[in-house]
Amino acid sequence: MSVVEERADAPAAEQGQAPRTGRQFGPIRWVPRLMVMGALAYVFLYRIPQDDGGAAAIAADACIYAIVGISLNILIGHTGQLSLGHNGFFGIGAFAAAYSLTVRDVPFALTFVIAGLVGALFALVMGLVALRITGLYLALITLVFALTLEESLFEVEWLTNAGGGQPADRPEWLIDDANFFYFCLAFLVVAVYIDYRLLASKTGRALLALKENERVAEAFGINVTAFKLIAFVLSGTLAGVAGALLAYRIGLVTASGLGFNLALTFVLMTVVGGLGSRLGVVLGASLFASLSFLLEETWMHSVQEFLVGLASFGSEGAKANLEQYAVGFLGALGLLLTIVQFPGGIGQQFRAFFDWTFGKPFDVHALLHPQDDGPGAVEGSSVRA
Amino acid sequence: MSVLEVRDLAIRFGGLQALQGLNLEVNEYEIVGLIGPNGAGKTTAFNCITGFYQPNTGSVSYRGRDVTKAPPHVKAAMGFGRTFQNVGMVKSATAIDNLKTAQHAKAGYDVLSGLVGTSLTSRRERELTAKADAILDLLGLQHIRDKRVGGQSYGTLKLLELGCALATDPDILLLDEPTSGMGPDESDELGDRLLTLRREFALTMLVIEHHVPLVLRVCDHVYVLNFGRLLAEGKPSVIQTHPEVVAAYLGGEAPEALEQTQETEEDAELDRLTGQAAQHHDNPSIAAPELVEPEPSGPARRRRAAAASAAAGSAEERLRPKKRAPRKRPATTEEDESA
């Protein structure tokens, strides 16, 4: 939902992955591009936030999910550590913000710092585990970690207001959903900037090296232990802050919305969006955050209605079921397509348009043959093999 | 003072004594060769020296400092540049990014300022890129600058890997089979290159190499490993004609080794049939225990002595060539017993 702002901040920052064609400057070239930018800015910065039908709140959700997506991408995409427990960091951030604001009367701005710190702390603990365990077993440990949090910390009386949920009221100036969307968007811009800087600096290179081959990374002088922990801490911080935003978005934090389903959604949206691709992760997260809204409230509803009608053969029960699981079904379909056909995810599909918008010539090859190049190419080929 | 000094290095993997009593010394500005048949423990020695393996006993010192326990990344930052036997690089990254990754320890800014993006960071990044480009120019690899490393030919990869090792700004360079995957011409070229690099970067090198002409040309001193022990050492020309080395490599018999270890296929077969093979094959205790190392007096003397004892020890133990020379078979007491 918030692609426009992200674009302003990530000028051709893909670590020299694309061939060095260079931008073609010239006033005429920019006319169509500026029109596209203007249209996007209008839709995402004005049309959606000012919508009466509740689109602003969904757009805020999209921003929050996108921050989580970037957080998860740092772990899975850049560092190669699969986390199925991101709902844990996210939830602990939400509870920390709500608790410190409502119970401890901490100033609003400071609650984000607290949420980030708490998220970082929990992620650090997870990172220490990840130093010893990798791959599937790490994924299982993170899963168990989040499930345990859900059953233990998220049920603690003082934190959860005796199970009734911890209220988190926005300050006066943020009560309007449109304003809150802009607020979340600002956070997303910062998160995107951090991710961009991460890849543009030695840290990103170190993470890629240790993801591929820890021995080589060590031979290059990279402290594998430290940088794994840095990745976890950074990821946990972002997830914690995103959790704080969620707390203010819904106004009441309960454990029920922070279950394993959420972790699964997070991983799905990151993978379908395109691991390693900033653009893709933001798009994927936005899509998953708004999918149920889109299917309910927009023109997509009639499409869904029609397809479900076809698939259920007139049975009312089947129809209700299909409608209920439409989002999950689309997510699974997206994952399948990503793994089998488009290893670069959504980001791969949009890369050519994105680059074109910012001045590069339109790269038809990248669009038609995404497997040849791009962030997902190597992982993709290994999936195919 | 020697740049690298290895004393009594020993490491054991389960039942396999991969290295035993390894002593070696690399002096400033020397190119030292480490040769030996497959499985002799050369790469293991590299891994112990660069900190990837912790030796069971022995020490590694770098310019007089004991660095046995230092982890690999610390050693890399200290000045140990190394390459791997089967190409150690980040395959999905481009050549230029690999060279920048290799400069990690010398990046000159911390993680936080990298994330914030200070002017220092961008200046340093430009410098890192410039240095990476300079290395590409030096190796003549500018044409693969922005290509993924993964798809390149093996020879190119070995060369680029050498570039990466250079990018770590090493003081001592440890090269694991730098010419593997290269043709004879390319290997010769690499020899020139190593000599040039030594001159330009004031490097000290320890090189594992099989390509004999290269070893003869560039190495100042050669250590020969066999079965985890030092078999011989000396000037390349001496090593070339050293009977035991020739035996270990080519399967010819070293005259003095004949006595103890000659064993024909018939014997092996007989041993297998009578089930007594284990008696003298797998028993490490046969390694001459009475061979006591002379008391050390100066590294050079010690080194020679250790080499001698190792050579004698291994000869006695099991200098078992892969292919056998024409048969001449003096029976030994040991084999008489088993027969």
mmCIF file with all atom_site columns, N, CA, C and O in Angstrom, chain B residues 154-181:
data_model
loop_
_atom_site.group_PDB
_atom_site.id
_atom_site.type_symbol
_atom_site.label_atom_id
_atom_site.label_alt_id
_atom_site.label_comp_id
_atom_site.label_asym_id
_atom_site.label_entity_id
_atom_site.label_seq_id
_atom_site.pdbx_PDB_ins_code
_atom_site.Cartn_x
_atom_site.Cartn_y
_atom_site.Cartn_z
_atom_site.occupancy
_atom_site.B_iso_or_equiv
_atom_site.pdbx_formal_charge
_atom_site.auth_seq_id
_atom_site.auth_comp_id
_atom_site.auth_asym_id
_atom_site.auth_atom_id
_atom_site.pdbx_PDB_model_num
ATOM 1   N N  . TYR B 1 154 ? 36.193 -22.555 -13.225 1.00 0.00 ? 154 TYR B N  1
ATOM 2   C CA . TYR B 1 154 ? 36.917 -22.880 -12.001 1.00 0.00 ? 154 TYR B CA 1
ATOM 3   C C  . TYR B 1 154 ? 38.231 -22.110 -11.899 1.00 0.00 ? 154 TYR B C  1
ATOM 4   O O  . TYR B 1 154 ? 38.577 -21.595 -10.827 1.00 0.00 ? 154 TYR B O  1
ATOM 5   N N  . GLY B 1 155 ? 38.942 -22.015 -13.015 1.00 0.00 ? 155 GLY B N  1
ATOM 6   C CA . GLY B 1 155 ? 40.208 -21.294 -12.996 1.00 0.00 ? 155 GLY B CA 1
ATOM 7   C C  . GLY B 1 155 ? 40.016 -19.829 -12.625 1.00 0.00 ? 155 GLY B C  1
ATOM 8   O O  . GLY B 1 155 ? 40.765 -19.269 -11.820 1.00 0.00 ? 155 GLY B O  1
ATOM 9   N N  . THR B 1 156 ? 38.982 -19.217 -13.203 1.00 0.00 ? 156 THR B N  1
ATOM 10  C CA . THR B 1 156 ? 38.669 -17.830 -12.880 1.00 0.00 ? 156 THR B CA 1
ATOM 11  C C  . THR B 1 156 ? 38.352 -17.684 -11.402 1.00 0.00 ? 156 THR B C  1
ATOM 12  O O  . THR B 1 156 ? 38.796 -16.744 -10.740 1.00 0.00 ? 156 THR B O  1
ATOM 13  N N  . LEU B 1 157 ? 37.588 -18.660 -10.901 1.00 0.00 ? 157 LEU B N  1
ATOM 14  C CA . LEU B 1 157 ? 37.210 -18.601 -9.491  1.00 0.00 ? 157 LEU B CA 1
ATOM 15  C C  . LEU B 1 157 ? 38.442 -18.671 -8.595  1.00 0.00 ? 157 LEU B C  1
ATOM 16  O O  . LEU B 1 157 ? 38.551 -17.932 -7.615  1.00 0.00 ? 157 LEU B O  1
ATOM 17  N N  . LYS B 1 158 ? 39.373 -19.570 -8.948  1.00 0.00 ? 158 LYS B N  1
ATOM 18  C CA . LYS B 1 158 ? 40.571 -19.699 -8.112  1.00 0.00 ? 158 LYS B CA 1
ATOM 19  C C  . LYS B 1 158 ? 41.344 -18.377 -8.095  1.00 0.00 ? 158 LYS B C  1
ATOM 20  O O  . LYS B 1 158 ? 41.863 -17.952 -7.064  1.00 0.00 ? 158 LYS B O  1
ATOM 21  N N  . LEU B 1 159 ? 41.401 -17.736 -9.256  1.00 0.00 ? 159 LEU B N  1
ATOM 22  C CA . LEU B 1 159 ? 42.119 -16.477 -9.350  1.00 0.00 ? 159 LEU B CA 1
ATOM 23  C C  . LEU B 1 159 ? 41.419 -15.393 -8.536  1.00 0.00 ? 159 LEU B C  1
ATOM 24  O O  . LEU B 1 159 ? 42.055 -14.642 -7.783  1.00 0.00 ? 159 LEU B O  1
ATOM 25  N N  . LEU B 1 160 ? 40.090 -15.354 -8.683  1.00 0.00 ? 160 LEU B N  1
ATOM 26  C CA . LEU B 1 160 ? 39.333 -14.335 -7.950  1.00 0.00 ? 160 LEU B CA 1
ATOM 27  C C  . LEU B 1 160 ? 39.424 -14.584 -6.449  1.00 0.00 ? 160 LEU B C  1
ATOM 28  O O  . LEU B 1 160 ? 39.474 -13.641 -5.646  1.00 0.00 ? 160 LEU B O  1
ATOM 29  N N  . GLU B 1 161 ? 39.473 -15.861 -6.096  1.00 0.00 ? 161 GLU B N  1
ATOM 30  C CA . GLU B 1 161 ? 39.593 -16.185 -4.680  1.00 0.00 ? 161 GLU B CA 1
ATOM 31  C C  . GLU B 1 161 ? 40.924 -15.676 -4.133  1.00 0.00 ? 161 GLU B C  1
ATOM 32  O O  . GLU B 1 161 ? 41.003 -15.176 -3.008  1.00 0.00 ? 161 GLU B O  1
ATOM 33  N N  . LEU B 1 162 ? 41.950 -15.803 -4.965  1.00 0.00 ? 162 LEU B N  1
ATOM 34  C CA . LEU B 1 162 ? 43.242 -15.236 -4.575  1.00 0.00 ? 162 LEU B CA 1
ATOM 35  C C  . LEU B 1 162 ? 43.091 -13.731 -4.358  1.00 0.00 ? 162 LEU B C  1
ATOM 36  O O  . LEU B 1 162 ? 43.633 -13.159 -3.402  1.00 0.00 ? 162 LEU B O  1
ATOM 37  N N  . GLY B 1 163 ? 42.316 -13.107 -5.259  1.00 0.00 ? 163 GLY B N  1
ATOM 38  C CA . GLY B 1 163 ? 42.048 -11.677 -5.116  1.00 0.00 ? 163 GLY B CA 1
ATOM 39  C C  . GLY B 1 163 ? 41.345 -11.369 -3.803  1.00 0.00 ? 163 GLY B C  1
ATOM 40  O O  . GLY B 1 163 ? 41.680 -10.402 -3.113  1.00 0.00 ? 163 GLY B O  1
ATOM 41  N N  . CYS B 1 164 ? 40.380 -12.207 -3.443  1.00 0.00 ? 164 CYS B N  1
ATOM 42  C CA . CYS B 1 164 ? 39.661 -12.002 -2.186  1.00 0.00 ? 164 CYS B CA 1
ATOM 43  C C  . CYS B 1 164 ? 40.613 -12.115 -1.004  1.00 0.00 ? 164 CYS B C  1
ATOM 44  O O  . CYS B 1 164 ? 40.541 -11.333 -0.050  1.00 0.00 ? 164 CYS B O  1
ATOM 45  N N  . ALA B 1 165 ? 41.498 -13.111 -1.073  1.00 0.00 ? 165 ALA B N  1
ATOM 46  C CA . ALA B 1 165 ? 42.467 -13.269 0.010   1.00 0.00 ? 165 ALA B CA 1
ATOM 47  C C  . ALA B 1 165 ? 43.358 -12.026 0.091   1.00 0.00 ? 165 ALA B C  1
ATOM 48  O O  . ALA B 1 165 ? 43.688 -11.556 1.183   1.00 0.00 ? 165 ALA B O  1
ATOM 49  N N  . LEU B 1 166 ? 43.708 -11.483 -1.055  1.00 0.00 ? 166 LEU B N  1
ATOM 50  C CA . LEU B 1 166 ? 44.505 -10.252 -1.064  1.00 0.00 ? 166 LEU B CA 1
ATOM 51  C C  . LEU B 1 166 ? 43.723 -9.088  -0.474  1.00 0.00 ? 166 LEU B C  1
ATOM 52  O O  . LEU B 1 166 ? 44.285 -8.227  0.204   1.00 0.00 ? 166 LEU B O  1
ATOM 53  N N  . ALA B 1 167 ? 42.420 -9.090  -0.749  1.00 0.00 ? 167 ALA B N  1
ATOM 54  C CA . ALA B 1 167 ? 41.584 -7.981  -0.282  1.00 0.00 ? 167 ALA B CA 1
ATOM 55  C C  . ALA B 1 167 ? 41.486 -7.946  1.234   1.00 0.00 ? 167 ALA B C  1
ATOM 56  O O  . ALA B 1 167 ? 41.216 -6.896  1.819   1.00 0.00 ? 167 ALA B O  1
ATOM 57  N N  . THR B 1 168 ? 41.706 -9.076  1.883   1.00 0.00 ? 168 THR B N  1
ATOM 58  C CA . THR B 1 168 ? 41.669 -9.064  3.344   1.00 0.00 ? 168 THR B CA 1
ATOM 59  C C  . THR B 1 168 ? 42.900 -8.366  3.913   1.00 0.00 ? 168 THR B C  1
ATOM 60  O O  . THR B 1 168 ? 43.051 -8.291  5.125   1.00 0.00 ? 168 THR B O  1
ATOM 61  N N  . ASP B 1 169 ? 43.773 -7.897  3.047   1.00 0.00 ? 169 ASP B N  1
ATOM 62  C CA . ASP B 1 169 ? 44.973 -7.172  3.435   1.00 0.00 ? 169 ASP B CA 1
ATOM 63  C C  . ASP B 1 169 ? 45.867 -8.046  4.314   1.00 0.00 ? 169 ASP B C  1
ATOM 64  O O  . ASP B 1 169 ? 46.138 -7.721  5.459   1.00 0.00 ? 169 ASP B O  1
ATOM 65  N N  . PRO B 1 170 ? 46.291 -9.186  3.746   1.00 0.00 ? 170 PRO B N  1
ATOM 66  C CA . PRO B 1 170 ? 47.006 -10.160 4.572   1.00 0.00 ? 170 PRO B CA 1
ATOM 67  C C  . PRO B 1 170 ? 48.480 -9.795  4.776   1.00 0.00 ? 170 PRO B C  1
ATOM 68  O O  . PRO B 1 170 ? 49.051 -9.041  3.993   1.00 0.00 ? 170 PRO B O  1
ATOM 69  N N  . ASP B 1 171 ? 49.011 -10.373 5.815   1.00 0.00 ? 171 ASP B N  1
ATOM 70  C CA . ASP B 1 171 ? 50.446 -10.284 6.057   1.00 0.00 ? 171 ASP B CA 1
ATOM 71  C C  . ASP B 1 171 ? 51.061 -11.597 5.601   1.00 0.00 ? 171 ASP B C  1
ATOM 72  O O  . ASP B 1 171 ? 52.102 -11.630 4.967   1.00 0.00 ? 171 ASP B O  1
ATOM 73  N N  . ILE B 1 172 ? 50.367 -12.675 5.931   1.00 0.00 ? 172 ILE B N  1
ATOM 74  C CA . ILE B 1 172 ? 50.779 -13.989 5.437   1.00 0.00 ? 172 ILE B CA 1
ATOM 75  C C  . ILE B 1 172 ? 49.610 -14.602 4.680   1.00 0.00 ? 172 ILE B C  1
ATOM 76  O O  . ILE B 1 172 ? 48.467 -14.560 5.125   1.00 0.00 ? 172 ILE B O  1
ATOM 77  N N  . LEU B 1 173 ? 49.904 -15.116 3.509   1.00 0.00 ? 173 LEU B N  1
ATOM 78  C CA . LEU B 1 173 ? 48.870 -15.647 2.647   1.00 0.00 ? 173 LEU B CA 1
ATOM 79  C C  . LEU B 1 173 ? 48.982 -17.165 2.644   1.00 0.00 ? 173 LEU B C  1
ATOM 80  O O  . LEU B 1 173 ? 50.048 -17.703 2.369   1.00 0.00 ? 173 LEU B O  1
ATOM 81  N N  . LEU B 1 174 ? 47.884 -17.843 2.954   1.00 0.00 ? 174 LEU B N  1
ATOM 82  C CA . LEU B 1 174 ? 47.885 -19.302 2.935   1.00 0.00 ? 174 LEU B CA 1
ATOM 83  C C  . LEU B 1 174 ? 47.031 -19.761 1.764   1.00 0.00 ? 174 LEU B C  1
ATOM 84  O O  . LEU B 1 174 ? 45.820 -19.561 1.765   1.00 0.00 ? 174 LEU B O  1
ATOM 85  N N  . LEU B 1 175 ? 47.663 -20.337 0.771   1.00 0.00 ? 175 LEU B N  1
ATOM 86  C CA . LEU B 1 175 ? 46.943 -20.712 -0.444  1.00 0.00 ? 175 LEU B CA 1
ATOM 87  C C  . LEU B 1 175 ? 46.807 -22.223 -0.521  1.00 0.00 ? 175 LEU B C  1
ATOM 88  O O  . LEU B 1 175 ? 47.788 -22.953 -0.490  1.00 0.00 ? 175 LEU B O  1
ATOM 89  N N  . ASP B 1 176 ? 45.560 -22.676 -0.620  1.00 0.00 ? 176 ASP B N  1
ATOM 90  C CA . ASP B 1 176 ? 45.305 -24.114 -0.689  1.00 0.00 ? 176 ASP B CA 1
ATOM 91  C C  . ASP B 1 176 ? 45.091 -24.504 -2.147  1.00 0.00 ? 176 ASP B C  1
ATOM 92  O O  . ASP B 1 176 ? 44.039 -24.244 -2.718  1.00 0.00 ? 176 ASP B O  1
ATOM 93  N N  . GLU B 1 177 ? 46.099 -25.111 -2.744  1.00 0.00 ? 177 GLU B N  1
ATOM 94  C CA . GLU B 1 177 ? 46.062 -25.534 -4.142  1.00 0.00 ? 177 GLU B CA 1
ATOM 95  C C  . GLU B 1 177 ? 45.590 -24.436 -5.093  1.00 0.00 ? 177 GLU B C  1
ATOM 96  O O  . GLU B 1 177 ? 44.531 -24.549 -5.721  1.00 0.00 ? 177 GLU B O  1
ATOM 97  N N  . PRO B 1 178 ? 46.370 -23.394 -5.218  1.00 0.00 ? 178 PRO B N  1
ATOM 98  C CA . PRO B 1 178 ? 45.933 -22.278 -6.070  1.00 0.00 ? 178 PRO B CA 1
ATOM 99  C C  . PRO B 1 178 ? 45.849 -22.631 -7.548  1.00 0.00 ? 178 PRO B C  1
ATOM 100 O O  . PRO B 1 178 ? 45.143 -21.963 -8.282  1.00 0.00 ? 178 PRO B O  1
ATOM 101 N N  . THR B 1 179 ? 46.532 -23.682 -7.998  1.00 0.00 ? 179 THR B N  1
ATOM 102 C CA . THR B 1 179 ? 46.492 -23.970 -9.434  1.00 0.00 ? 179 THR B CA 1
ATOM 103 C C  . THR B 1 179 ? 45.505 -25.065 -9.797  1.00 0.00 ? 179 THR B C  1
ATOM 104 O O  . THR B 1 179 ? 45.421 -25.440 -10.958 1.00 0.00 ? 179 THR B O  1
ATOM 105 N N  . SER B 1 180 ? 44.762 -25.586 -8.824  1.00 0.00 ? 180 SER B N  1
ATOM 106 C CA . SER B 1 180 ? 43.828 -26.658 -9.204  1.00 0.00 ? 180 SER B CA 1
ATOM 107 C C  . SER B 1 180 ? 42.808 -26.080 -10.173 1.00 0.00 ? 180 SER B C  1
ATOM 108 O O  . SER B 1 180 ? 42.323 -24.969 -10.002 1.00 0.00 ? 180 SER B O  1
ATOM 109 N N  . GLY B 1 181 ? 42.522 -26.835 -11.197 1.00 0.00 ? 181 GLY B N  1
ATOM 110 C CA . GLY B 1 181 ? 41.588 -26.363 -12.210 1.00 0.00 ? 181 GLY B CA 1
ATOM 111 C C  . GLY B 1 181 ? 42.230 -25.502 -13.267 1.00 0.00 ? 181 GLY B C  1
ATOM 112 O O  . GLY B 1 181 ? 41.556 -24.965 -14.129 1.00 0.00 ? 181 GLY B O  1
#
